[in-house]
Structure formats: C-alpha cells, structure tokens
PDB file of C-alpha atoms in Angstrom:
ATOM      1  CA  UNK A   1      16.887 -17.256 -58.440  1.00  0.00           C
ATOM      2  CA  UNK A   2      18.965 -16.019 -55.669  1.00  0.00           C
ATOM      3  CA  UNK A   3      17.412 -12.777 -55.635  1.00  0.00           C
ATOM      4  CA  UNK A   4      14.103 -14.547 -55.248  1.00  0.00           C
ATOM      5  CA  UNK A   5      15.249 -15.841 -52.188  1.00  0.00           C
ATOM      6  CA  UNK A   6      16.335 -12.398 -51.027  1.00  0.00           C
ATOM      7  CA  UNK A   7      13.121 -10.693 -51.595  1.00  0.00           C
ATOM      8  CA  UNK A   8      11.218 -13.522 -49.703  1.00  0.00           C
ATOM      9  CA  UNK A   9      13.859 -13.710 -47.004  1.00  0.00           C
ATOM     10  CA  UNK A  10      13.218 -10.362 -46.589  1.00  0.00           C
ATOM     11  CA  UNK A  11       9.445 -10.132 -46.609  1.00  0.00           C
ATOM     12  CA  UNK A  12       9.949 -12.884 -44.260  1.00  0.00           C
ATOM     13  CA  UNK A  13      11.514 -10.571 -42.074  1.00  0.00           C
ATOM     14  CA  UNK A  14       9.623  -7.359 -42.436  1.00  0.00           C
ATOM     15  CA  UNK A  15       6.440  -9.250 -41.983  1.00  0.00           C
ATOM     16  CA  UNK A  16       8.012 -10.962 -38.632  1.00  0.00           C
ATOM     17  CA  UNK A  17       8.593  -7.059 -37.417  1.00  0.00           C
ATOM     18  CA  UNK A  18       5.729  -5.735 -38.370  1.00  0.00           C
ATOM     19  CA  UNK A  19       3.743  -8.602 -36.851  1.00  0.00           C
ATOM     20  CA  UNK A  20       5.940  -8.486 -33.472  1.00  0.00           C
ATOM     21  CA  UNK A  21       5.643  -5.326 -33.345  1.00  0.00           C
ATOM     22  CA  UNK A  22       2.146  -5.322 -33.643  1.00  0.00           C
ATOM     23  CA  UNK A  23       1.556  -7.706 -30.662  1.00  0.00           C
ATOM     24  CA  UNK A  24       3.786  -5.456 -28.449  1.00  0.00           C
ATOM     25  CA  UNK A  25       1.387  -2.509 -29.556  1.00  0.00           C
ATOM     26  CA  UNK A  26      -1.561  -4.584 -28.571  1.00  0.00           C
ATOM     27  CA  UNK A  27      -0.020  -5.726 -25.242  1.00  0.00           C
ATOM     28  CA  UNK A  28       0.699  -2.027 -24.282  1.00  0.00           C
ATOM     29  CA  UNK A  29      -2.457  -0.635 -25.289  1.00  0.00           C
ATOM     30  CA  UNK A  30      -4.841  -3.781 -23.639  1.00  0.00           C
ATOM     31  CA  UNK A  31      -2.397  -2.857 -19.993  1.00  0.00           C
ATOM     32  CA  UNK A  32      -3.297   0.730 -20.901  1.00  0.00           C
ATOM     33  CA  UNK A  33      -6.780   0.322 -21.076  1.00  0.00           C
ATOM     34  CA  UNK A  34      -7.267  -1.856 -18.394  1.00  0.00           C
ATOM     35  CA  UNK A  35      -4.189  -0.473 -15.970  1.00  0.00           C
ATOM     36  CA  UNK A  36      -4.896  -3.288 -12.394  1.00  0.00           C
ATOM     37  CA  UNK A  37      -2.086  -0.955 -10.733  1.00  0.00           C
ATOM     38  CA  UNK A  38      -4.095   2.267 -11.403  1.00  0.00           C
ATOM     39  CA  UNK A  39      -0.881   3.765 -13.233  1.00  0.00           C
ATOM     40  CA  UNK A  40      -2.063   6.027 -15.684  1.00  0.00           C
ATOM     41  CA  UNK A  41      -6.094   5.908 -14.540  1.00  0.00           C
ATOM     42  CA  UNK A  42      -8.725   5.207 -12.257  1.00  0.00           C
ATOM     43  CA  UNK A  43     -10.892   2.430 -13.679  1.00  0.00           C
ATOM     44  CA  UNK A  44     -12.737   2.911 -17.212  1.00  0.00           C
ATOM     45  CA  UNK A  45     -16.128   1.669 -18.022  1.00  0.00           C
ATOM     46  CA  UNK A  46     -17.857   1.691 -14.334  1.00  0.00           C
ATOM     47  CA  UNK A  47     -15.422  -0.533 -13.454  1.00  0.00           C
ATOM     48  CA  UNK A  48     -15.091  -1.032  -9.790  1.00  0.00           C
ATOM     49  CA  UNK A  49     -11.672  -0.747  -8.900  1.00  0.00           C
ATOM     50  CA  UNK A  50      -9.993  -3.946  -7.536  1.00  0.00           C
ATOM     51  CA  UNK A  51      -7.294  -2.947  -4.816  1.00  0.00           C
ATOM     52  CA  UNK A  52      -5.713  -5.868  -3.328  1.00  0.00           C
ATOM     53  CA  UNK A  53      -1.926  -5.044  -3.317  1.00  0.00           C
ATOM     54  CA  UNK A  54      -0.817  -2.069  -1.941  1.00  0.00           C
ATOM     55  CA  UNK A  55       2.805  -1.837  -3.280  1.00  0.00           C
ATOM     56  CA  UNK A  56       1.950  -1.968  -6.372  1.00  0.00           C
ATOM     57  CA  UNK A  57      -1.506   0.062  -6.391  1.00  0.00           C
ATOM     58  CA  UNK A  58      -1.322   2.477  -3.659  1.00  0.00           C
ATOM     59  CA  UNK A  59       0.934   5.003  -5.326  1.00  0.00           C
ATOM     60  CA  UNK A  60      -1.437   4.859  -8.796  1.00  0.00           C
ATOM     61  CA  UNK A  61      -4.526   5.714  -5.941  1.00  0.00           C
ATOM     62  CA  UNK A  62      -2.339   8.548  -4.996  1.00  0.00           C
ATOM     63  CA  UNK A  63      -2.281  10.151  -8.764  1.00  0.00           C
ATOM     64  CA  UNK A  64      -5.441   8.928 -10.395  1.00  0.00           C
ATOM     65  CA  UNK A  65      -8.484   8.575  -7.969  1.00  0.00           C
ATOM     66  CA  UNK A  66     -10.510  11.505  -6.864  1.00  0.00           C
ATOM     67  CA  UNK A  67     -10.187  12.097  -3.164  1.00  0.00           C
ATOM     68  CA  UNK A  68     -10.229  14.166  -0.629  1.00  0.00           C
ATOM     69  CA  UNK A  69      -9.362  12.117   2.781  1.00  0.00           C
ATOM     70  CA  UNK A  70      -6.800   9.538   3.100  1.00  0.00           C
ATOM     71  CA  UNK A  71      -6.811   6.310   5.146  1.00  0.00           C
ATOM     72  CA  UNK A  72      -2.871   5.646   6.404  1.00  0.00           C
ATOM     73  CA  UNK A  73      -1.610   2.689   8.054  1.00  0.00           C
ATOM     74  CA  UNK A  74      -0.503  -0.753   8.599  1.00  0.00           C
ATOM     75  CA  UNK A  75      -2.619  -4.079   8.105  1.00  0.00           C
ATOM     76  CA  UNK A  76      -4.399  -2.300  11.213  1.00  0.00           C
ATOM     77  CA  UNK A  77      -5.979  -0.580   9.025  1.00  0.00           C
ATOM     78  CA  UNK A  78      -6.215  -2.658   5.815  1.00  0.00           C
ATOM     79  CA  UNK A  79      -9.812  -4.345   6.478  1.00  0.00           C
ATOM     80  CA  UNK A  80     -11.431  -0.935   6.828  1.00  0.00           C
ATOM     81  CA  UNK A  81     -14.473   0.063   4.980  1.00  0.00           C
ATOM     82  CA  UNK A  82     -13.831   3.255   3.260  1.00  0.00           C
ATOM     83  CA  UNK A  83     -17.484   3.915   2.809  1.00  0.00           C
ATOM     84  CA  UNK A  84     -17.676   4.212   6.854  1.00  0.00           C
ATOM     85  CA  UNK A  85     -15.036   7.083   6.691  1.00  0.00           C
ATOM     86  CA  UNK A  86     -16.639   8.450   3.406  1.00  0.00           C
ATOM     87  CA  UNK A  87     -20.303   8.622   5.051  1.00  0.00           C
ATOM     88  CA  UNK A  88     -19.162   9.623   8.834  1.00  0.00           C
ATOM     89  CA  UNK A  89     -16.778  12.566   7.528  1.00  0.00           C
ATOM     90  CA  UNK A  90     -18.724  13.783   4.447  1.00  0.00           C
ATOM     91  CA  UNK A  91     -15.572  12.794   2.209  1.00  0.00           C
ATOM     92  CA  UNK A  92     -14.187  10.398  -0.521  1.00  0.00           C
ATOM     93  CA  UNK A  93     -11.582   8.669   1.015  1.00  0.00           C
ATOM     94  CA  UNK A  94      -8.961   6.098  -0.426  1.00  0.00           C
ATOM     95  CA  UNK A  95      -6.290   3.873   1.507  1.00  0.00           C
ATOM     96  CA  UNK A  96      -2.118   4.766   1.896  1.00  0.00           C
ATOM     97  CA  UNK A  97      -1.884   1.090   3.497  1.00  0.00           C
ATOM     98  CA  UNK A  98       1.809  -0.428   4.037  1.00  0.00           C
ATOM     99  CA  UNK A  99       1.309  -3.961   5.204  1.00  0.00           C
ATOM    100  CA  UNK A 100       4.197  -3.657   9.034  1.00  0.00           C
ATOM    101  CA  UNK A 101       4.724  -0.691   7.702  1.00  0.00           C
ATOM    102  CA  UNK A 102       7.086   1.955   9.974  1.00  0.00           C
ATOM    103  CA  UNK A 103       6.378   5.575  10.395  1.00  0.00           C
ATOM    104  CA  UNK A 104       9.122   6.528   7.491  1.00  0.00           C
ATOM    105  CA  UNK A 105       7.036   4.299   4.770  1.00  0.00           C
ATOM    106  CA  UNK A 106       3.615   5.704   5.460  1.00  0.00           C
ATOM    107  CA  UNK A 107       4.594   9.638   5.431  1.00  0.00           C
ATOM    108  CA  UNK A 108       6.155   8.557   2.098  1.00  0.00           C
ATOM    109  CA  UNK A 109       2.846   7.858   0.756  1.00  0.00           C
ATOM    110  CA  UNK A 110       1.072  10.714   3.069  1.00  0.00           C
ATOM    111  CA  UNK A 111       3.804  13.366   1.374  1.00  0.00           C
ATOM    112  CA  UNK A 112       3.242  12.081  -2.056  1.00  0.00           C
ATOM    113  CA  UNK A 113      -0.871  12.232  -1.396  1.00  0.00           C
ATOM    114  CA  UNK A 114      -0.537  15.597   0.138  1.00  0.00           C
ATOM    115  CA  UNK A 115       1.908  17.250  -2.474  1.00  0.00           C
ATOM    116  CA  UNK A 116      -0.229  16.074  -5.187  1.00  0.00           C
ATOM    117  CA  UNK A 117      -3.347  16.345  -3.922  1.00  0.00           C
ATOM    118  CA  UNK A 118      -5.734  19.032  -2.092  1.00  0.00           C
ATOM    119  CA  UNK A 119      -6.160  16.547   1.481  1.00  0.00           C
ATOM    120  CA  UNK A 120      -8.975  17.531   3.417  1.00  0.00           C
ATOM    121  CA  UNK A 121      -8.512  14.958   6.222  1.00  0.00           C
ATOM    122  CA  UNK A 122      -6.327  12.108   6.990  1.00  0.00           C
ATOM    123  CA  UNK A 123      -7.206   9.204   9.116  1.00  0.00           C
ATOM    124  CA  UNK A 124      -3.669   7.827  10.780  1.00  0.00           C
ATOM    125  CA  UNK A 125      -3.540   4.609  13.063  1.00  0.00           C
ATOM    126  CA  UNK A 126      -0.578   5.143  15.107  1.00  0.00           C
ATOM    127  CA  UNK A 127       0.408   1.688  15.192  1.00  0.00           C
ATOM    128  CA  UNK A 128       3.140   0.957  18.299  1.00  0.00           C
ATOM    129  CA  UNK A 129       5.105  -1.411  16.602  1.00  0.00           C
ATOM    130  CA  UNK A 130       5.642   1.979  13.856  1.00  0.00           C
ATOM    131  CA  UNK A 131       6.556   3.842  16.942  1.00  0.00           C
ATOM    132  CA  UNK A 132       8.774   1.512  18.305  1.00  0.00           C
ATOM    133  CA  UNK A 133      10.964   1.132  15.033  1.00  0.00           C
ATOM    134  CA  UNK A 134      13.873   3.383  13.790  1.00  0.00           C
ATOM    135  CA  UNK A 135      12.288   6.279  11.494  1.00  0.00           C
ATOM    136  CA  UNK A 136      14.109   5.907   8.087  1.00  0.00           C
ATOM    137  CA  UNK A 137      13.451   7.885   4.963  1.00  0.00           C
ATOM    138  CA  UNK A 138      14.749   5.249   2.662  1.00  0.00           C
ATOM    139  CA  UNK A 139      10.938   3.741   0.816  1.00  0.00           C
ATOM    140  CA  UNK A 140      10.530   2.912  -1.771  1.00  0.00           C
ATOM    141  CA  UNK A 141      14.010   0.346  -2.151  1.00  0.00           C
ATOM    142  CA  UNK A 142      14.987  -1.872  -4.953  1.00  0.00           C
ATOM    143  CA  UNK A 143      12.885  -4.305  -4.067  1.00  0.00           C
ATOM    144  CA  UNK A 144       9.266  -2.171  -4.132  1.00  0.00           C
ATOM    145  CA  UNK A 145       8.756  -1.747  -8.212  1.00  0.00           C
ATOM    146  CA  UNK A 146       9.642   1.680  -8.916  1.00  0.00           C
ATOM    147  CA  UNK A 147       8.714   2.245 -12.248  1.00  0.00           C
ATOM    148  CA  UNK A 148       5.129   2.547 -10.549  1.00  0.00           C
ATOM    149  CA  UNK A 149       6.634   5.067  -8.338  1.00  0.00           C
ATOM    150  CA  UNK A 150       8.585   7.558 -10.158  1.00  0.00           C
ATOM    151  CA  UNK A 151       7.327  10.237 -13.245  1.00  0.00           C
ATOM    152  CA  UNK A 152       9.474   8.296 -15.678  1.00  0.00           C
ATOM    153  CA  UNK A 153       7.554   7.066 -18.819  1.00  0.00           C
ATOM    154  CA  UNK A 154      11.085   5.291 -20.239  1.00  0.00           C
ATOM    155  CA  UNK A 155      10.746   2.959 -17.797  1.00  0.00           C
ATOM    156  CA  UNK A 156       7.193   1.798 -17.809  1.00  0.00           C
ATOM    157  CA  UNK A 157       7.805  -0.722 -20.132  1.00  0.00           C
ATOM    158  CA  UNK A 158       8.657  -3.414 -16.884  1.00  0.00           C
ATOM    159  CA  UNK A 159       4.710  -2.247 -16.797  1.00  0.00           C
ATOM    160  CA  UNK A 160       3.300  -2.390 -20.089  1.00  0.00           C
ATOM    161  CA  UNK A 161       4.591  -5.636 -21.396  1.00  0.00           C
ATOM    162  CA  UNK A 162       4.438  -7.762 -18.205  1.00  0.00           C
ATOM    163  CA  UNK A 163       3.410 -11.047 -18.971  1.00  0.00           C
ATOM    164  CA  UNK A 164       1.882 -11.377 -15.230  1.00  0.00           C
ATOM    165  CA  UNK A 165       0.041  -7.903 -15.575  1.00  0.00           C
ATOM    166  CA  UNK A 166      -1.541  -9.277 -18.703  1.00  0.00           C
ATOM    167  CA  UNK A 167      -2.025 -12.512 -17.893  1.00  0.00           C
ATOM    168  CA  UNK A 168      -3.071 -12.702 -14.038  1.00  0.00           C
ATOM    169  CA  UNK A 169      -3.480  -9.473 -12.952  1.00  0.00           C
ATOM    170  CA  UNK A 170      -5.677  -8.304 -15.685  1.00  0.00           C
ATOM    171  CA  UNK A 171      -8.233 -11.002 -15.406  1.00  0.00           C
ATOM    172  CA  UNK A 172      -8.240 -11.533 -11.863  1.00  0.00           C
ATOM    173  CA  UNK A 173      -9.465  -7.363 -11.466  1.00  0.00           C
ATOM    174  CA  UNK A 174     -11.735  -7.778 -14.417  1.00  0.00           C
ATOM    175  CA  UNK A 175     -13.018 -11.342 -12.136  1.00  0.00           C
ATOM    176  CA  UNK A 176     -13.565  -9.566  -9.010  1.00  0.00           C
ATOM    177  CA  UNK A 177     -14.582  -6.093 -10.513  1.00  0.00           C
ATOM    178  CA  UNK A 178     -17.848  -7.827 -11.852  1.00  0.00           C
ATOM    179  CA  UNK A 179     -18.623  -9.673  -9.011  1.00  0.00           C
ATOM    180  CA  UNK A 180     -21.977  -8.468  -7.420  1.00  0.00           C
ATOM    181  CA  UNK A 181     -20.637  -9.284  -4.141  1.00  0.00           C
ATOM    182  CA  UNK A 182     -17.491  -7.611  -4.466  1.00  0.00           C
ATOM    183  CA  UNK A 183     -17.382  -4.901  -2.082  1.00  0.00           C
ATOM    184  CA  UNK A 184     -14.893  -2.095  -3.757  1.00  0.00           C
ATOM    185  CA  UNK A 185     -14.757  -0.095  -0.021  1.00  0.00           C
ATOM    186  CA  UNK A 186     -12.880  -2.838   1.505  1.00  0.00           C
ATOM    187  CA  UNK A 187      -9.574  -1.883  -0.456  1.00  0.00           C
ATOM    188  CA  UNK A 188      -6.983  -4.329   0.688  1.00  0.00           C
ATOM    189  CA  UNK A 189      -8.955  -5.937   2.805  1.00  0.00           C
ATOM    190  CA  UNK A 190      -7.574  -9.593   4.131  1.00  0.00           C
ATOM    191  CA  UNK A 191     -10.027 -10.819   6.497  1.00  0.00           C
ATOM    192  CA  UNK A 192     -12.235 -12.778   3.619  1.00  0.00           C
ATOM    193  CA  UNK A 193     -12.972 -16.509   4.196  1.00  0.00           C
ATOM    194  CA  UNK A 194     -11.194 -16.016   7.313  1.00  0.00           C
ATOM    195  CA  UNK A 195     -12.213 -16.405  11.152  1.00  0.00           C
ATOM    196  CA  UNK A 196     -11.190 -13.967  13.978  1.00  0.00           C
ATOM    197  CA  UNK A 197     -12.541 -15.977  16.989  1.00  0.00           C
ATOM    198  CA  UNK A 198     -11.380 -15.690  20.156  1.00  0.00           C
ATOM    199  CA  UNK A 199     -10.862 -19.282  20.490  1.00  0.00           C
ATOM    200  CA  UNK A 200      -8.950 -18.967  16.838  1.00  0.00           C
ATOM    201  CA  UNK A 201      -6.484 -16.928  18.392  1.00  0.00           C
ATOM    202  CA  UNK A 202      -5.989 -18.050  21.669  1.00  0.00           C
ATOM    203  CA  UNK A 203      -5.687 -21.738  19.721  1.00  0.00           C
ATOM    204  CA  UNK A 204      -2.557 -20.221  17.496  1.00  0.00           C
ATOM    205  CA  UNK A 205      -0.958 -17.746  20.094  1.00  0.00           C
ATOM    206  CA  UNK A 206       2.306 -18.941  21.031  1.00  0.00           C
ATOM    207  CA  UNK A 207       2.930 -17.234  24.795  1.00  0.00           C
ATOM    208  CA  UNK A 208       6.572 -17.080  25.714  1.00  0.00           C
ATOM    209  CA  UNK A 209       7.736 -19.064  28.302  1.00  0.00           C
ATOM    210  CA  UNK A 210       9.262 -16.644  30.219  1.00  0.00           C
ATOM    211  CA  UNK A 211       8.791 -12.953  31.505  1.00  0.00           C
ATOM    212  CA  UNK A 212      11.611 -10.768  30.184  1.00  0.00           C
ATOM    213  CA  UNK A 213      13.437  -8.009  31.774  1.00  0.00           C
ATOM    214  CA  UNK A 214      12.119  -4.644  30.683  1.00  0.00           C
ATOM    215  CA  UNK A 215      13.661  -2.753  27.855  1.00  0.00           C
ATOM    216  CA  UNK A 216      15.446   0.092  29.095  1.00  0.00           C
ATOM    217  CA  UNK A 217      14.222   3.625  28.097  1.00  0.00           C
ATOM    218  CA  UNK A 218      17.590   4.125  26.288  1.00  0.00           C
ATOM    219  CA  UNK A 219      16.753   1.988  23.897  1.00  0.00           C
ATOM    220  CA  UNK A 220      13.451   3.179  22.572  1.00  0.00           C
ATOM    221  CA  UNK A 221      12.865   6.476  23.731  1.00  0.00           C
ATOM    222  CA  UNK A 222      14.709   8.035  21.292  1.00  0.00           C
ATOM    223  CA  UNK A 223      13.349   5.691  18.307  1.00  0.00           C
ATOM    224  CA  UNK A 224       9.712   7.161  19.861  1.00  0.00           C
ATOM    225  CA  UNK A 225      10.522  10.652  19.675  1.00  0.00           C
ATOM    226  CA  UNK A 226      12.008  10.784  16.355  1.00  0.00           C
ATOM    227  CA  UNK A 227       9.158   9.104  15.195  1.00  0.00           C
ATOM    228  CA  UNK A 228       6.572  11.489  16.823  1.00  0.00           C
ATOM    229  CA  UNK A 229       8.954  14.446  15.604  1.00  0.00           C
ATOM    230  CA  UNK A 230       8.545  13.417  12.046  1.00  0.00           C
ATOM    231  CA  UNK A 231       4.450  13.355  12.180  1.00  0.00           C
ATOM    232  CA  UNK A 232       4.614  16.871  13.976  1.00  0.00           C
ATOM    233  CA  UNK A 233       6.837  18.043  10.827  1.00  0.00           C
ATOM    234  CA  UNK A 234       4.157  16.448   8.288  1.00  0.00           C
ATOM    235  CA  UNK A 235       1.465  18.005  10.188  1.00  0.00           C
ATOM    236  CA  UNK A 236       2.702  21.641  11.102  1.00  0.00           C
ATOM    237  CA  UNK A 237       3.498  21.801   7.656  1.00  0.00           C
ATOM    238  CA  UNK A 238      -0.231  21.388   6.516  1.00  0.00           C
ATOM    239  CA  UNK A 239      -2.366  23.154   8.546  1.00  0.00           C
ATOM    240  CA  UNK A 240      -5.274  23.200   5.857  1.00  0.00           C
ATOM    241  CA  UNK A 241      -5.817  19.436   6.368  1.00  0.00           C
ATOM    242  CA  UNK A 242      -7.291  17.814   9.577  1.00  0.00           C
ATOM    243  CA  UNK A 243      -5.251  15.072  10.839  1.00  0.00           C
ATOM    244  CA  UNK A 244      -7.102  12.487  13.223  1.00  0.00           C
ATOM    245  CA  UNK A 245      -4.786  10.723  15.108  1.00  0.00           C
ATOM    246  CA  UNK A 246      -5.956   7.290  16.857  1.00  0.00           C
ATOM    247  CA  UNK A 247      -4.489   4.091  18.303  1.00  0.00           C
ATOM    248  CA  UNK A 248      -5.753   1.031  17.066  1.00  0.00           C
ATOM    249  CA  UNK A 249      -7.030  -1.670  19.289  1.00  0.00           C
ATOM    250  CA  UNK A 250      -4.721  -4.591  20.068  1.00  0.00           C
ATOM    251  CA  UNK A 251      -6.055  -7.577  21.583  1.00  0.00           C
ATOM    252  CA  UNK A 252      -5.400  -9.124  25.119  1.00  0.00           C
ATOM    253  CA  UNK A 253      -2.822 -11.256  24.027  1.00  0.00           C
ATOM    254  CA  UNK A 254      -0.914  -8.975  22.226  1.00  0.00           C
ATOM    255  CA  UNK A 255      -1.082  -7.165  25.825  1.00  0.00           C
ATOM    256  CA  UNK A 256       0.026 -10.230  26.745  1.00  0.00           C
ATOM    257  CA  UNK A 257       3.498 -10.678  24.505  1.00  0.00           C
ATOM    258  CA  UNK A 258       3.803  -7.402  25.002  1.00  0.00           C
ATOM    259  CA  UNK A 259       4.313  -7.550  28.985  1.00  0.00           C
ATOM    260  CA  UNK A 260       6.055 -11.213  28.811  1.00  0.00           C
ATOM    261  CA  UNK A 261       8.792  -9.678  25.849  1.00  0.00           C
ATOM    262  CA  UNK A 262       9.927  -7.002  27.956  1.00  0.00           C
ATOM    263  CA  UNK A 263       8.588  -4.340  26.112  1.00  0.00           C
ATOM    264  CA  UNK A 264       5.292  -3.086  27.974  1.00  0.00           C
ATOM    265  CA  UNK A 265       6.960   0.494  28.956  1.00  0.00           C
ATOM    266  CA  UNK A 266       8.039   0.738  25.911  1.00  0.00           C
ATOM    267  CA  UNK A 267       4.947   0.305  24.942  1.00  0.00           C
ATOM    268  CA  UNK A 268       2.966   2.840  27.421  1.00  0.00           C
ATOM    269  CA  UNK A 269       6.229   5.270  26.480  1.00  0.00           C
ATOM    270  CA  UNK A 270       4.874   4.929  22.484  1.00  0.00           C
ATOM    271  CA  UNK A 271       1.053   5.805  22.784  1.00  0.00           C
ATOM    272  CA  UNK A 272       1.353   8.200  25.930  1.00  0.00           C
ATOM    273  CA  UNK A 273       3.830  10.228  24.055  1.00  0.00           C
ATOM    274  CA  UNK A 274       2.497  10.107  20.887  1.00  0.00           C
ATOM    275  CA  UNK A 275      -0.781  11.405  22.723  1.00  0.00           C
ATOM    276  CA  UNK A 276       0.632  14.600  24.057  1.00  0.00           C
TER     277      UNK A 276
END
C-alpha cells in the first residue's frame, strides 16, 4: 500500500513538472513569436510594428529593423512621421528617441545604430536643453531594463516570462497593429487625442514672476562645448554617413521662460555654437 502511494505521489509530481514546465515553454515561445520590444525580430506576419515606448523598444529597432537613416532626439522629435523623412531623403528611416534625453543618452543609441548598422543619414534635433546639460556617458543605468540592452541570452528570461509582456504588452501591439487607422510612421508619437492650441498653452503656461539675473558663461559654457565636442567625435569618426544637424522650433513662451529664468545667453551660447 505504501508504495502505491509513492508511485502516485510521484506521478503527481512528475506530471506537475512536466506540466509547469510546459506552460513556461509556451510563455517563452508566444513572447518569442510575438516579441512588442522588437528583441529578437522585427514584426512577423505583416504585422505593423507598434512603437510606443522607447526604452524598452528603441534598442530592439536598432538590431532588428531594416534601415538605413536614423531619426535621434528628444520628445522634439517623437511625433515625427518617419514616412516624411523616408519619402524626402529616398531612405528607410526608424527613430533613436530618448524622451529629455541629454546629448550622452542619444549618441548611446546613435553608436549602437552606427556600429551595427551601415547608416546612410542621420537626422539629429539639437535640442538646447541637451546642450545645456552635463555630457555623461553613463546610459543605460539600473533603472533602464538592460536585459533588452546587452548580447546576453542568460538574462532574457526578465523578458520571456514577464507576466506584463504577455499579458498587456502583447495584446495592446496586437490591438493597435490591426487597427486600420493606426499609423505605424508615427513611432512614439504622443500628440494623439491631444490639442496644441495656442490658447491651450498660453492657458497652462505658468510665467515666472520675476526676471532673473543671467547665468554666467562659467557656468554653461563649458557644459556646451563638451557637448558639441562629443557630436564632432561621433561625426569625424563616420564620414560615410551624412549627418543633418537642425534646431527644433520652440515656441514663444518657451522664449519667454527662457529670458525670465536667466538663461537666454545661455541659450544663444548653445545653438550659435553648436552652429559653427
């Protein structure tokens, strides 16, 4: 009798493993297939792709999507059509976007685009406030989810059996990717269902009371030049690819802040440098 009980404790068991195990096989493979974060694949099946975080997706763009023209910048850049770049240029573009992202974070993605890939152009918005802060080569940190970023397959199992991936992110890219009105170009686009009126903005600006004392040069010119110095590296170091350079527009009352904060010669000191 007792080994009875044995033998069915122990098919209990083997059939529990084999069973578990079987789900975790299933879970792997469905992320796999599907991949939201683009980590192994661009999409299958005619999918369009759905790219709507940047953290998590830009660096699978980088190693899986055919292109030959990159997009880099901050959420100045975000709500750009691709296919505008793509028809204007002759070239298949995707998006290196870091959402107040500083000159350090966005040549992290540019180097890992151009030492992987064959970059035919690259489209940079030279955004002031990049300028304007201290150039650090210290992206991705622990809090960006690095098993997306590095070559390490160990580790990819944070990816595989993520019960978010499988649960939200999976179904909200297969949602969106067969939506007729879904409009794959606008990769991390954020200006949907929202309104960019003058009157909007002028109703939610917040102008500071008073006009502050200029920031000394001391203080930012040499934040500027190191900045400027590390985009001269990136580009003297690839003089196959075409770099366009250009400084997005900022409205008037950013212009505004700008001048009332202090920091309007900064500010000329950022793009008329940069420009030279």
């Amino acid at each position: 009798m007792e080994k009875v009980k044995k033998s069915k404790k122990h098919s209990f068991i083997k059939g529990f493993i084999i069973f578990a195990g079987s789900l975790l096989i299933l879970a792997g493979l469905v992320v796999y297939i599907f991949d939201p974060f683009y980590h192994y694949h661009a999409p299958y099946f005619s999918m369009k792709p759905v790219l709507t975080m940047p953290e998590y997706q830009v660096m699978g763009t980088i190693k899986n999507f055919p292109h030959d023209s990159s997009i880099v910048g901050s959420s100045m850049a975000e709500n750009f059509d691709n296919s505008d770049f793509d028809k204007a240029f002759g070239c298949t573009s995707i998006k290196l976007i870091k959402t107040s992202g500083t000159t350090g974070q966005l040549l992290y993605y540019l180097k890992e685009d151009l030492k992987r890939n064959e970059i035919k152009n690259i489209f940079y918005s030279l955004d002031v406030s990049a300028l304007e802060t201290e150039y650090k080569e210290d992206f991705p940190d622990s809090s960006m989810p690095l098993y997306l970023y590095d070559d390490n397959p160990f580790n990819d199992v944070q990816y595989l059996f993520n019960k978010d991936v499988i649960c939200k992110y999976i179904p909200y890219m297969l949602a969106l990717s067969g939506n007729p009105s879904y409009n794959a170009g606008k990769f991390y686009s954020f200006d949907s269902d929202k309104s960019f009126s003058a009157y909007d903005a002028i109703l939610h600006y917040e102008r500071p009371a008073e006009v502050l004392d200029s920031v000394p040069e001391s203080e930012y010119k040499p934040i500027v030049d190191s900045n400027i110095s590390a985009l001269k590296e990136v580009v003297e170091a690839n003089p196959d690819t075409t770099f366009y350079f250009y400084i997005p527009t900022y409205s008037c009352l950013w212009w505004d802040n700008a001048y009332r904060m202090g920091q309007i010669d900064e500010t000329y000191y950022a793009i008329e440098e940069s420009a030279k």
